mmCIF file of C-alpha atoms in Angstrom:
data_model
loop_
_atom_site.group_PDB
_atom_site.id
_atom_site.type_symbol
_atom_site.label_atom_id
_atom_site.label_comp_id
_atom_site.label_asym_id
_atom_site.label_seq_id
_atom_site.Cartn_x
_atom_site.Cartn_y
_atom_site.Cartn_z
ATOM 1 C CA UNK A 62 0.000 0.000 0.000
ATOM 2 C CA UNK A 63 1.225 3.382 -0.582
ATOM 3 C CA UNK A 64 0.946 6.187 1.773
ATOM 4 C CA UNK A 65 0.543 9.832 0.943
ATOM 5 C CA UNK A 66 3.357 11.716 -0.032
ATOM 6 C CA UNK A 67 3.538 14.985 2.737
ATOM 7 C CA UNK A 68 6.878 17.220 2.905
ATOM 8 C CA UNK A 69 8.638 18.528 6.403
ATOM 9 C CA UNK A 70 9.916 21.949 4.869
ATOM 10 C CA UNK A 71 12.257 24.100 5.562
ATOM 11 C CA UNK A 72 11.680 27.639 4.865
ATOM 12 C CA UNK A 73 14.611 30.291 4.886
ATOM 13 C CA UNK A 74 13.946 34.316 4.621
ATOM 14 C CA UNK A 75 17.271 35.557 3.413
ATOM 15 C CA UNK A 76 17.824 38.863 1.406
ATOM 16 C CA UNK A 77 18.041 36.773 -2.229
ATOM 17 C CA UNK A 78 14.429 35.238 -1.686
ATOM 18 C CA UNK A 79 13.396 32.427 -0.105
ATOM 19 C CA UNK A 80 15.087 29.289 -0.622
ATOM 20 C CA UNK A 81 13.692 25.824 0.275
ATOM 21 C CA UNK A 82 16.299 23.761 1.985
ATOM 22 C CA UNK A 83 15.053 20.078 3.030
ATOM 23 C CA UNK A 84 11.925 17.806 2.447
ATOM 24 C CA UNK A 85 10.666 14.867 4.236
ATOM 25 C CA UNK A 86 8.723 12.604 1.003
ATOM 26 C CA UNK A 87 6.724 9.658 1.921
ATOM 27 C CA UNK A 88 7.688 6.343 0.859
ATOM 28 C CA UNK A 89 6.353 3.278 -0.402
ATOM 29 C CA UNK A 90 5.970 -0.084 1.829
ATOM 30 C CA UNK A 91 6.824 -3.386 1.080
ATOM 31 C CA UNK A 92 3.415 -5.160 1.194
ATOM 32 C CA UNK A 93 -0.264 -4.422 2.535
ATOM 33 C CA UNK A 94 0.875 -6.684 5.500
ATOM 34 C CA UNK A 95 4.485 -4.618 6.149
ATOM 35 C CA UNK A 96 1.625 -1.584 6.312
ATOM 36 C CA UNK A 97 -0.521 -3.117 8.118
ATOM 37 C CA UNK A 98 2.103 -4.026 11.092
ATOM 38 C CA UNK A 99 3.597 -0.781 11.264
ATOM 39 C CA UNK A 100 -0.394 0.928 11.864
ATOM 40 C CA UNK A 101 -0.847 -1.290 14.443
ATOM 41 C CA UNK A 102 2.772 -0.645 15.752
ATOM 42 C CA UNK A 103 2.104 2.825 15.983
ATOM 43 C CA UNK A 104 -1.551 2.676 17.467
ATOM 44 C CA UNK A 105 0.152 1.067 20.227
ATOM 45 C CA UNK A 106 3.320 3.581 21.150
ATOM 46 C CA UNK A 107 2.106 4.646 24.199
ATOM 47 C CA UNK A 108 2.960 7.893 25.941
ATOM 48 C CA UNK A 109 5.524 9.870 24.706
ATOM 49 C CA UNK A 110 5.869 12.546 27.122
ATOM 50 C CA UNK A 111 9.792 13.551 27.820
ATOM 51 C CA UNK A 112 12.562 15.770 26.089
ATOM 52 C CA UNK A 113 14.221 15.173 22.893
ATOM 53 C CA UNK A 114 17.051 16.654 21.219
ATOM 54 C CA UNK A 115 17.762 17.065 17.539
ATOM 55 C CA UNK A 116 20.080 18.821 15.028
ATOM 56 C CA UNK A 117 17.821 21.865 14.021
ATOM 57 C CA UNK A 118 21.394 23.420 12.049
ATOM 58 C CA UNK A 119 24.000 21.526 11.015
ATOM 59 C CA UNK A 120 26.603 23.828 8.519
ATOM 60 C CA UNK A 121 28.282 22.922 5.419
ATOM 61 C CA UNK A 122 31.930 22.566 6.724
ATOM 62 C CA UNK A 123 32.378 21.007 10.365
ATOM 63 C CA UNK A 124 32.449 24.345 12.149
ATOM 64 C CA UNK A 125 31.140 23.402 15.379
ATOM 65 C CA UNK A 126 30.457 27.021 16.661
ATOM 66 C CA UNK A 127 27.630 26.950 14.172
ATOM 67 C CA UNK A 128 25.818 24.079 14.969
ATOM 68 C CA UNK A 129 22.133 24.403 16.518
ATOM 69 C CA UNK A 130 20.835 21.726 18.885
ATOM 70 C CA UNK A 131 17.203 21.950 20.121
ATOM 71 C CA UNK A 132 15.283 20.567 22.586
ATOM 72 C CA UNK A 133 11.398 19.245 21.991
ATOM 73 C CA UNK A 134 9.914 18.552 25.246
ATOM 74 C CA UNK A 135 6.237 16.709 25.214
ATOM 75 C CA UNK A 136 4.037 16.537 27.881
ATOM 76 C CA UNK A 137 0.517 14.682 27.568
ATOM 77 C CA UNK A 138 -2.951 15.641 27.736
ATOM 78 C CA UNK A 139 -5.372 13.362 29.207
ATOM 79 C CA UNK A 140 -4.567 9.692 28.922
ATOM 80 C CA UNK A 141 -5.595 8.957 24.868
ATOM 81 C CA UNK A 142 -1.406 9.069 23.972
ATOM 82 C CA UNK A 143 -2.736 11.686 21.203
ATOM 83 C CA UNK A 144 -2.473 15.286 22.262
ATOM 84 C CA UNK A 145 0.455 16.554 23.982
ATOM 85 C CA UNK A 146 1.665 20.218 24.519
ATOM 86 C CA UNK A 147 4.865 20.811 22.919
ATOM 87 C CA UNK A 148 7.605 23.276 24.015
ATOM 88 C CA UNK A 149 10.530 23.331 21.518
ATOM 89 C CA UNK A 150 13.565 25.226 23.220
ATOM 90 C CA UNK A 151 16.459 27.146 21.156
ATOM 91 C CA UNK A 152 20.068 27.103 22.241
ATOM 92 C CA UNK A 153 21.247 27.655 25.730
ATOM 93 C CA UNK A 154 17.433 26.953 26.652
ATOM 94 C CA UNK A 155 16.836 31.427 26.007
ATOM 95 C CA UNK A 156 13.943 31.169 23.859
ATOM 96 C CA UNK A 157 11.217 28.852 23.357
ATOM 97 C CA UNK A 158 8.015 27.840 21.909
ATOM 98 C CA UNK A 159 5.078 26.291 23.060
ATOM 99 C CA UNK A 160 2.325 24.504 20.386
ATOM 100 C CA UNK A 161 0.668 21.279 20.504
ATOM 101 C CA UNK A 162 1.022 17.359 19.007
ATOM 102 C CA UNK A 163 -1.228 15.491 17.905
ATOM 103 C CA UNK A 164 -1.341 11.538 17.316
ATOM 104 C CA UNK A 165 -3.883 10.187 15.004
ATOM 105 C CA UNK A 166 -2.859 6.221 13.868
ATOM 106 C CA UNK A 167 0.471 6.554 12.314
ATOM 107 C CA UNK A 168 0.738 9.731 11.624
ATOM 108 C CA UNK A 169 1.675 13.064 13.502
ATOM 109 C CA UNK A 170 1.371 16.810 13.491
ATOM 110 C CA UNK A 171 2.938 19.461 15.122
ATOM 111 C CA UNK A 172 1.953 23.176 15.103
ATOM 112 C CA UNK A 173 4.043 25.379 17.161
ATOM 113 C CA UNK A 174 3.856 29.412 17.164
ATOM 114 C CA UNK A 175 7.418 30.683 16.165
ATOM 115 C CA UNK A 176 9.805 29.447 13.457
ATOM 116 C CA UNK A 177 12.615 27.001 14.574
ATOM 117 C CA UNK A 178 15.311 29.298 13.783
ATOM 118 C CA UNK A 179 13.821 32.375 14.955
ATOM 119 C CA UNK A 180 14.692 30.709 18.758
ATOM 120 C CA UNK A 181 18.106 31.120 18.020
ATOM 121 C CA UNK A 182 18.439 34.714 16.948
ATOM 122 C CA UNK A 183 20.697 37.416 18.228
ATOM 123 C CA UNK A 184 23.349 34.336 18.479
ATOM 124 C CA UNK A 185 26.940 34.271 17.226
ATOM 125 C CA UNK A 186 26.701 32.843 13.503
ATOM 126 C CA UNK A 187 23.296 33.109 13.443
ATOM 127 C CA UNK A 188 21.865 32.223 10.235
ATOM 128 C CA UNK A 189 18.513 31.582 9.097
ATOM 129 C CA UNK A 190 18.222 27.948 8.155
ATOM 130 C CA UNK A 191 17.836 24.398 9.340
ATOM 131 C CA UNK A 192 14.847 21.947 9.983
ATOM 132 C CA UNK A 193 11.915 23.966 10.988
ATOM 133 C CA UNK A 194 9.280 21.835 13.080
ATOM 134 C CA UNK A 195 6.932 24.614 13.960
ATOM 135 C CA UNK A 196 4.062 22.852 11.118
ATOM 136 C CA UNK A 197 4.423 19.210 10.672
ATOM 137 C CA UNK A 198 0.926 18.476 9.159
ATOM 138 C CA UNK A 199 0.131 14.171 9.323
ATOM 139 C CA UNK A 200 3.203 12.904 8.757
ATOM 140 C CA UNK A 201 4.332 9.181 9.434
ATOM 141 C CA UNK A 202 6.336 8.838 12.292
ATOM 142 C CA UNK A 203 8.428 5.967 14.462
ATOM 143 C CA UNK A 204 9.322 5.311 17.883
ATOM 144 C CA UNK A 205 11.818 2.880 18.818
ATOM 145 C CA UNK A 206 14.351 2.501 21.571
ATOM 146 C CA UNK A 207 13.672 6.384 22.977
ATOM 147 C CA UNK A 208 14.401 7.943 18.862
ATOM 148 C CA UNK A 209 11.191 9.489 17.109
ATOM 149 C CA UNK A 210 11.602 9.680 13.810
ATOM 150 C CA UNK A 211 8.968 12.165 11.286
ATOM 151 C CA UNK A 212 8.791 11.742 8.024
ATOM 152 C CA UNK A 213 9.666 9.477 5.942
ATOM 153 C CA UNK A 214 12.773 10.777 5.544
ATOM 154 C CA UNK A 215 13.014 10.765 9.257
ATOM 155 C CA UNK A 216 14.304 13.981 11.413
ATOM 156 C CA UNK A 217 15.392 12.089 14.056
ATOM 157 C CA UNK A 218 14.383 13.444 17.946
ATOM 158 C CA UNK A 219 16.589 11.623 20.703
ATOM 159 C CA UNK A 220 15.276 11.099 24.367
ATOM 160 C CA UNK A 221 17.464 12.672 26.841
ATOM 161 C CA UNK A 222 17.210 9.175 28.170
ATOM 162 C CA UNK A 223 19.845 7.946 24.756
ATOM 163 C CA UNK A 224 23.356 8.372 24.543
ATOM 164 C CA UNK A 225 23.306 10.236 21.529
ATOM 165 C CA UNK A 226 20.490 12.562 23.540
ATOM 166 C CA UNK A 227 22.498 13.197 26.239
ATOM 167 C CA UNK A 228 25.668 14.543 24.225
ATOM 168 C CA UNK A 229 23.158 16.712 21.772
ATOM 169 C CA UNK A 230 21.921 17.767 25.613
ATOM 170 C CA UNK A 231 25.590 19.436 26.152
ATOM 171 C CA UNK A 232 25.800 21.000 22.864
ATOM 172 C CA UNK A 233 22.028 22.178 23.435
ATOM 173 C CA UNK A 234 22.996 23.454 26.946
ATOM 174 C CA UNK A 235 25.997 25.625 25.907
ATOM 175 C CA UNK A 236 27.765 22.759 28.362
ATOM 176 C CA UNK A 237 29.724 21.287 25.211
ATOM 177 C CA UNK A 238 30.639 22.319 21.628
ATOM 178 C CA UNK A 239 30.084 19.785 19.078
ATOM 179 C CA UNK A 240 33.578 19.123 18.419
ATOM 180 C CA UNK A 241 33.550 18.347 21.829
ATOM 181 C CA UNK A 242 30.696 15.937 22.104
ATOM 182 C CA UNK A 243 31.546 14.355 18.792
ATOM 183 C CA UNK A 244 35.328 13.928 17.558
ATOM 184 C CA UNK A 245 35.385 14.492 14.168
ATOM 185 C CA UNK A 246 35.863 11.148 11.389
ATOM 186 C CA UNK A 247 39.526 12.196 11.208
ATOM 187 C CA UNK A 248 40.194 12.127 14.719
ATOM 188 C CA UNK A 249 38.242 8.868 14.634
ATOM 189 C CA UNK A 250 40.206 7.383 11.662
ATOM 190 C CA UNK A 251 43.738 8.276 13.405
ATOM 191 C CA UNK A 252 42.609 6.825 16.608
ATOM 192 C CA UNK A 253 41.961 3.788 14.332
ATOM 193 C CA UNK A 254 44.636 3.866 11.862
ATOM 194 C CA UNK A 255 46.862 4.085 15.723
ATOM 195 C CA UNK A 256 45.507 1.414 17.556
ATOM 196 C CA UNK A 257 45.508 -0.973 13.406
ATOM 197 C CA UNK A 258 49.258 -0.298 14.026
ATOM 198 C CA UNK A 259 49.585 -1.264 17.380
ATOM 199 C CA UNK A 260 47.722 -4.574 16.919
ATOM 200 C CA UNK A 261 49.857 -5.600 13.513
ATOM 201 C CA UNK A 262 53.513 -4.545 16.113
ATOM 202 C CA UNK A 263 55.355 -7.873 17.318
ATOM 203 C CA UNK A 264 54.687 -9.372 20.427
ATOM 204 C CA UNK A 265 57.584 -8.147 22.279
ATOM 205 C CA UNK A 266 56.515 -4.475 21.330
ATOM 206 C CA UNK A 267 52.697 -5.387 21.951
ATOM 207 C CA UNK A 268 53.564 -6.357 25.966
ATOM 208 C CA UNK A 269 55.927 -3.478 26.188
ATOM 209 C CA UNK A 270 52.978 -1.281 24.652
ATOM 210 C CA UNK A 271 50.407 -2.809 27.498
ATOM 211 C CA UNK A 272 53.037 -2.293 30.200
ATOM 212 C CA UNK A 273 53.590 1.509 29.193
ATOM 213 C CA UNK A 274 49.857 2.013 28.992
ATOM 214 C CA UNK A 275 49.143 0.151 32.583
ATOM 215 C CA UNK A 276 52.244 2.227 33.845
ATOM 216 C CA UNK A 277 50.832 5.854 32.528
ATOM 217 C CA UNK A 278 47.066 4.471 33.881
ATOM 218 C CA UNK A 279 48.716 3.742 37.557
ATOM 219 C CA UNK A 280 50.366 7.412 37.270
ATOM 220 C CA UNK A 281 47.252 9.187 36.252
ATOM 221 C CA UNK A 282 45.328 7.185 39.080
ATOM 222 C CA UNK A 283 48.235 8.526 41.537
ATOM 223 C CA UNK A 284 48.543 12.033 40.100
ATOM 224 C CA UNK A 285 44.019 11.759 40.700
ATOM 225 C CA UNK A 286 44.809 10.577 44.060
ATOM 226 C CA UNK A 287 47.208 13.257 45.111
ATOM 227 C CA UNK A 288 45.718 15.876 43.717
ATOM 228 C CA UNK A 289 43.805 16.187 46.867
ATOM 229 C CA UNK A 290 40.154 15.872 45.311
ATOM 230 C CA UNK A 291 38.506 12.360 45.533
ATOM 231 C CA UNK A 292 36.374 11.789 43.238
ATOM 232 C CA UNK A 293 35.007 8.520 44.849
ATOM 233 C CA UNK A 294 34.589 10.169 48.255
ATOM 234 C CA UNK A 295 32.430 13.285 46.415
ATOM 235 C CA UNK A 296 30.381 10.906 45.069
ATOM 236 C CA UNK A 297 29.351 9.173 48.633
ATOM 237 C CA UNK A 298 28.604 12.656 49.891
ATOM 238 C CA UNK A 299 31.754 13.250 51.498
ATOM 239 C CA UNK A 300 33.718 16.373 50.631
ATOM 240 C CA UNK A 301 36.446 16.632 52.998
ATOM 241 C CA UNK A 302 38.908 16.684 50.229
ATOM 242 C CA UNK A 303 37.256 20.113 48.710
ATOM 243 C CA UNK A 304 38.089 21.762 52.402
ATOM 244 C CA UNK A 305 39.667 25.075 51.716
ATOM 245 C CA UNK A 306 38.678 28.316 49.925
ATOM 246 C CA UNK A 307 37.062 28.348 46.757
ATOM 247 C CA UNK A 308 37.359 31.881 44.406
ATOM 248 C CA UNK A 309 34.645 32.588 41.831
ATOM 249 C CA UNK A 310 37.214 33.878 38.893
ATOM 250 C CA UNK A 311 35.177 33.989 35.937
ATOM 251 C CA UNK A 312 31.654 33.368 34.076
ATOM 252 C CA UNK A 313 30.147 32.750 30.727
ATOM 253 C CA UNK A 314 26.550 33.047 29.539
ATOM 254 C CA UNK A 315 24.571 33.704 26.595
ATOM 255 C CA UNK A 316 25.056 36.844 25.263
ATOM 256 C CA UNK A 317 26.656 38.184 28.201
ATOM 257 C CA UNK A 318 27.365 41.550 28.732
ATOM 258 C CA UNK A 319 25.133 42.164 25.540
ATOM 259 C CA UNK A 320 27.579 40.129 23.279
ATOM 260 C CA UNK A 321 26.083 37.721 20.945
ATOM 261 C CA UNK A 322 27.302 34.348 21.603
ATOM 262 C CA UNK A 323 28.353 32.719 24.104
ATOM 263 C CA UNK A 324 31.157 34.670 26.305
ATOM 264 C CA UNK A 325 33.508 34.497 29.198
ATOM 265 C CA UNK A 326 34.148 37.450 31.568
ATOM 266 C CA UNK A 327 36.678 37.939 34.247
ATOM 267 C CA UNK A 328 35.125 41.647 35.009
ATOM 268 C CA UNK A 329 35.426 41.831 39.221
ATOM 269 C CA UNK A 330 32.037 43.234 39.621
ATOM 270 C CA UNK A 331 30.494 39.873 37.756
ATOM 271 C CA UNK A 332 32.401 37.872 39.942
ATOM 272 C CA UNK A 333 29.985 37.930 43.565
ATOM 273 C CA UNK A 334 28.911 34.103 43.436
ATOM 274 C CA UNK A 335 30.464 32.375 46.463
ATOM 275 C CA UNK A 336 31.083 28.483 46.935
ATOM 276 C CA UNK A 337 31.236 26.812 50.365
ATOM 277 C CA UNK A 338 32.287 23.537 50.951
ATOM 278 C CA UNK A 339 31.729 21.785 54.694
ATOM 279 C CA UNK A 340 32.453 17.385 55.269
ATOM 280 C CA UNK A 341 28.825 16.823 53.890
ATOM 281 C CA UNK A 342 27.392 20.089 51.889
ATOM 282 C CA UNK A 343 28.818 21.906 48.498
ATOM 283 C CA UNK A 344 26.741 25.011 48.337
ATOM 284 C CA UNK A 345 26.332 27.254 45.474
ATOM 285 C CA UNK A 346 24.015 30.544 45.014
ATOM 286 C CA UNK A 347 21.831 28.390 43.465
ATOM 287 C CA UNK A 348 21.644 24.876 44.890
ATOM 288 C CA UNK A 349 23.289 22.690 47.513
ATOM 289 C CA UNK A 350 24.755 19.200 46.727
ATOM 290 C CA UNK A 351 24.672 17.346 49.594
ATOM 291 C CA UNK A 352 24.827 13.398 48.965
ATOM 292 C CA UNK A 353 22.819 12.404 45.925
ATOM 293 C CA UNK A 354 20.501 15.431 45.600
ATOM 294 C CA UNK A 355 20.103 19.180 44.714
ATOM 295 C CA UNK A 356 18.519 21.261 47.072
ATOM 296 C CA UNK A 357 16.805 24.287 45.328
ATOM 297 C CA UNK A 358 14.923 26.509 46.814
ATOM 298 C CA UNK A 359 14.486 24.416 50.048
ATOM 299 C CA UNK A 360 13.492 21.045 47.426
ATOM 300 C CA UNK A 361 15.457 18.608 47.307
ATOM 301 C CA UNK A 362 16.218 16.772 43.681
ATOM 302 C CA UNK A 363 18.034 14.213 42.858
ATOM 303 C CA UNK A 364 21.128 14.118 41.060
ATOM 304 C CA UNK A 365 22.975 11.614 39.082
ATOM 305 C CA UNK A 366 26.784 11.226 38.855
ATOM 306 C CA UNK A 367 28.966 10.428 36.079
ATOM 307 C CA UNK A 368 33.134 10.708 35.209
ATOM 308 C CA UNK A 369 34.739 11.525 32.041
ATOM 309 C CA UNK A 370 38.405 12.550 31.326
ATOM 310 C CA UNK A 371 39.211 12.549 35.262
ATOM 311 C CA UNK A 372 36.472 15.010 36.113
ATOM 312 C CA UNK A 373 33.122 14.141 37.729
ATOM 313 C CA UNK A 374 29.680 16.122 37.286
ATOM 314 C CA UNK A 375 26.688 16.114 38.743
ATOM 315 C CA UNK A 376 23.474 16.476 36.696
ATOM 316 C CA UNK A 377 19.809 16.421 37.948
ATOM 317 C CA UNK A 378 18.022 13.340 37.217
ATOM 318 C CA UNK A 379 15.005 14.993 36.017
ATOM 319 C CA UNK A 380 16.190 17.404 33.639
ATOM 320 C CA UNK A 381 12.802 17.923 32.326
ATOM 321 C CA UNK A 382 12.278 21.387 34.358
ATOM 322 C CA UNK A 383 12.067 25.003 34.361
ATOM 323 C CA UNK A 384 16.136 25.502 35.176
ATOM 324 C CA UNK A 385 18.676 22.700 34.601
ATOM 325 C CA UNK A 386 21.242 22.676 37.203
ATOM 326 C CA UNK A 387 24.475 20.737 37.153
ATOM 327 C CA UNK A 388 28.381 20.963 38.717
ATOM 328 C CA UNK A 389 31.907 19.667 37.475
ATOM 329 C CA UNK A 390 34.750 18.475 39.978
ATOM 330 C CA UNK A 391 38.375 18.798 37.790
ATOM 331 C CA UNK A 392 40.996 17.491 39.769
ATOM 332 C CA UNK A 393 44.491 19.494 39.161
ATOM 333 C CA UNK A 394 45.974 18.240 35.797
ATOM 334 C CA UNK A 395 42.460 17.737 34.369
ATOM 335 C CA UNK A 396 41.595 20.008 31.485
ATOM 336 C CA UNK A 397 37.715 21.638 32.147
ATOM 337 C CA UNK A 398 35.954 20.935 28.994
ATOM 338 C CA UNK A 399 34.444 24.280 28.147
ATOM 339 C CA UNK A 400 35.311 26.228 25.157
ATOM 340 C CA UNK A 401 37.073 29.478 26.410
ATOM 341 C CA UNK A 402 37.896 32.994 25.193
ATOM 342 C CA UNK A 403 37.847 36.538 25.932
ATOM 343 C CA UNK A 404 41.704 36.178 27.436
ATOM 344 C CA UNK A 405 39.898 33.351 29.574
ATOM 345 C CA UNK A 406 41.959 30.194 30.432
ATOM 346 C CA UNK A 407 42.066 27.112 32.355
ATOM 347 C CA UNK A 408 44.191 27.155 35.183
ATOM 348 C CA UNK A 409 45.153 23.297 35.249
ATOM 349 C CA UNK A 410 47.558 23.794 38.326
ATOM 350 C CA UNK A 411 44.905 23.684 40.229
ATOM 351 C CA UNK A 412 41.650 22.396 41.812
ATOM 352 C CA UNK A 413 38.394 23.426 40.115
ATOM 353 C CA UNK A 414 35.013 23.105 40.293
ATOM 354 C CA UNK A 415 31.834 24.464 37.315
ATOM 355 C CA UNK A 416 28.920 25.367 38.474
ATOM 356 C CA UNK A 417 26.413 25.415 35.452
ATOM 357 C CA UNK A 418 22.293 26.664 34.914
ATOM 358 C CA UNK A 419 19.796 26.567 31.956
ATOM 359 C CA UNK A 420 19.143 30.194 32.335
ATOM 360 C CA UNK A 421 20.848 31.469 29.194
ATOM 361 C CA UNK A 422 23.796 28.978 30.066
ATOM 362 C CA UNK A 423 25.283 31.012 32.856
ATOM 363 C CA UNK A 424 28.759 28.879 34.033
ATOM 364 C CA UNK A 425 30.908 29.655 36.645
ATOM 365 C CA UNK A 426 34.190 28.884 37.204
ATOM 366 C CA UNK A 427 35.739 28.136 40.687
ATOM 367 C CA UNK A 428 39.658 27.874 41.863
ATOM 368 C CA UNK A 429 41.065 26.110 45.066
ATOM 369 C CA UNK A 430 42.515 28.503 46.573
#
């Protein structure tokens, strides 16, 4: 059986004209029966409330300052699985847009009020393009593993729940360029073309390869170790090895200071934020950590943990919310991984801990003193 051809289009107002960029077609299915299954499939995806992430800009060359990430965050009405109210959210979670979905059999459509790339506006490299969602009028759609796919030509929207959702959540966030969250194919072939070499060396120079790497592992744990922030012990609630004085030395936010972009400042009369640190409590302006849980506003939340490159961070578990919260612990000798300028650098040397929010990405940056 055939279905009906419908197109997800992409609309750009530019001073040439307007120039159509991307269409979703509709496709033909295998058999009646192939058709059949995949109606009944859908009938039965059941609620699909939560926040998804997809690629609402991706530019022609790999210039990862440039590429848009936006949240679409679904909440359901009633218990039918076929209206929901939709909020799609621009970069660094500034500006948003709230609409509606609607479920009927296999297909889907989505009306929201403002134009997908209007949510990103007053932004560094802003340009007028990508996948606009705000009309999506009965398209098909699919639902597998936490991706929803429209179209036949799918855009793809990842839960925050998916691996892939959580690293378009850091680009989304501000948290993470997407250089950062995704090496690039030529990083990825070099790591491979390295480790094709290392497995075709002799055996002599294979065990003297493994002994190196255990040695430089066993340093790196030491270095971690004597750097006088444990990890392990932060994540049990115990942050006697944070005891000292902690100095608020710069920020970064959207459009800071009325700069487009995303900016750091080290301008003394931005820096007021303090950080305390006691055996059991890590507070912040905004929040306490203590244990597993945020406290905001005198309710608690909880928090999950997870390391990467010898840091540790701390994000809400529920991220679907009004203001994301999270926090970074970077041992000395552990690079933060935050894009920097505006004379802005890292002091490796020592301690440091990140202190992130939703609201317009606003980061700041702590030093052991």
């Amino acid at each position: 059986m055939q279905h009906g051809i419908k197109r997800l289009v992409t609309t750009l107002v530019v001073a040439s004209g307007v120039v159509l960029l991307a269409a979703c077609v509709g496709h033909n299915t295998s058999s009646t029966s192939s058709s059949s299954a995949s109606s009944t499939t859908h009938a039965r995806v059941a609620n699909l409330s939560g926040k998804y992430y997809f690629v609402q800009y991706a530019p022609a060359k790999a210039q990862s300052s440039t590429y848009r990430v936006h949240a679409l965050v679904l909440h359901r009405r009633g218990s039918s699985n076929q209206r929901y109210v939709a909020q799609e959210i621009g970069m660094g979670g500034t500006k948003r847009s709230r609409g509606q979905l609607v479920v009927k059999s296999n297909r889907v459509s989505l009306t929201l009020p403002h134009h997908s790339w209007t949510l990103d506006k007053g932004r560094q490299g802003y340009v007028a393009a990508g996948t606009d969602i705000s009309k999506i009028e009965a398209l098909t759609f699919t639902f597998h593993k936490g991706v929803l796919g429209i179209g036949s030509n799918p855009v793809r929207f990842y839960s925050q729940r998916t691996t892939k959702g959580k690293q378009y959540a850091a680009v989304q966030a501000g948290k993470r360029t997407w250089a950062q969250a995704f090496p690039s194919k030529h990083q990825q072939t070099a790591q491979a073309s390295s480790s094709s070499s290392a497995s075709n060396s002799s055996s002599s120079s294979s065990s003297s390869a493994a002994t190196s790497s255990s040695s430089k592992q066993a340093a790196a744990k030491a270095s971690s170790t004597n750097s006088g922030m444990n990890l392990t012990q932060i994540q049990q609630g115990n942050y006697s090895s944070l005891a000292g004085s902690w100095q608020e030395v710069a920020v970064a936010g959207n459009n800071l200071g009325g700069q487009p972009g995303y900016n750091w400042s080290q301008d003394s009369q931005r820096l007021t934020d303090q950080l305390t640190v006691t055996n059991n409590q890590v507070t912040t302006t905004e929040f306490t950590l203590s244990g597993s849980s945020f406290n905001i506003d005198g309710t608690d939340s909880a928090v999950k943990f997870g390391q990467n490159a010898g840091a540790l961070e701390a994000d809400l578990v529920n991220q679907d919310v009004t203001t994301n919260y999270s926090i970074e612990f970077y041992p000395r000798g552990t690079a933060v991984n935050k894009q920097f300028n505006n004379g802005v650098t890292d002091d490796t040397s020592k301690n440091r801990i990140v202190v992130w929010s939703s609201n317009n990405g606003y980061t700041q940056y702590f030093v052991q003193q």
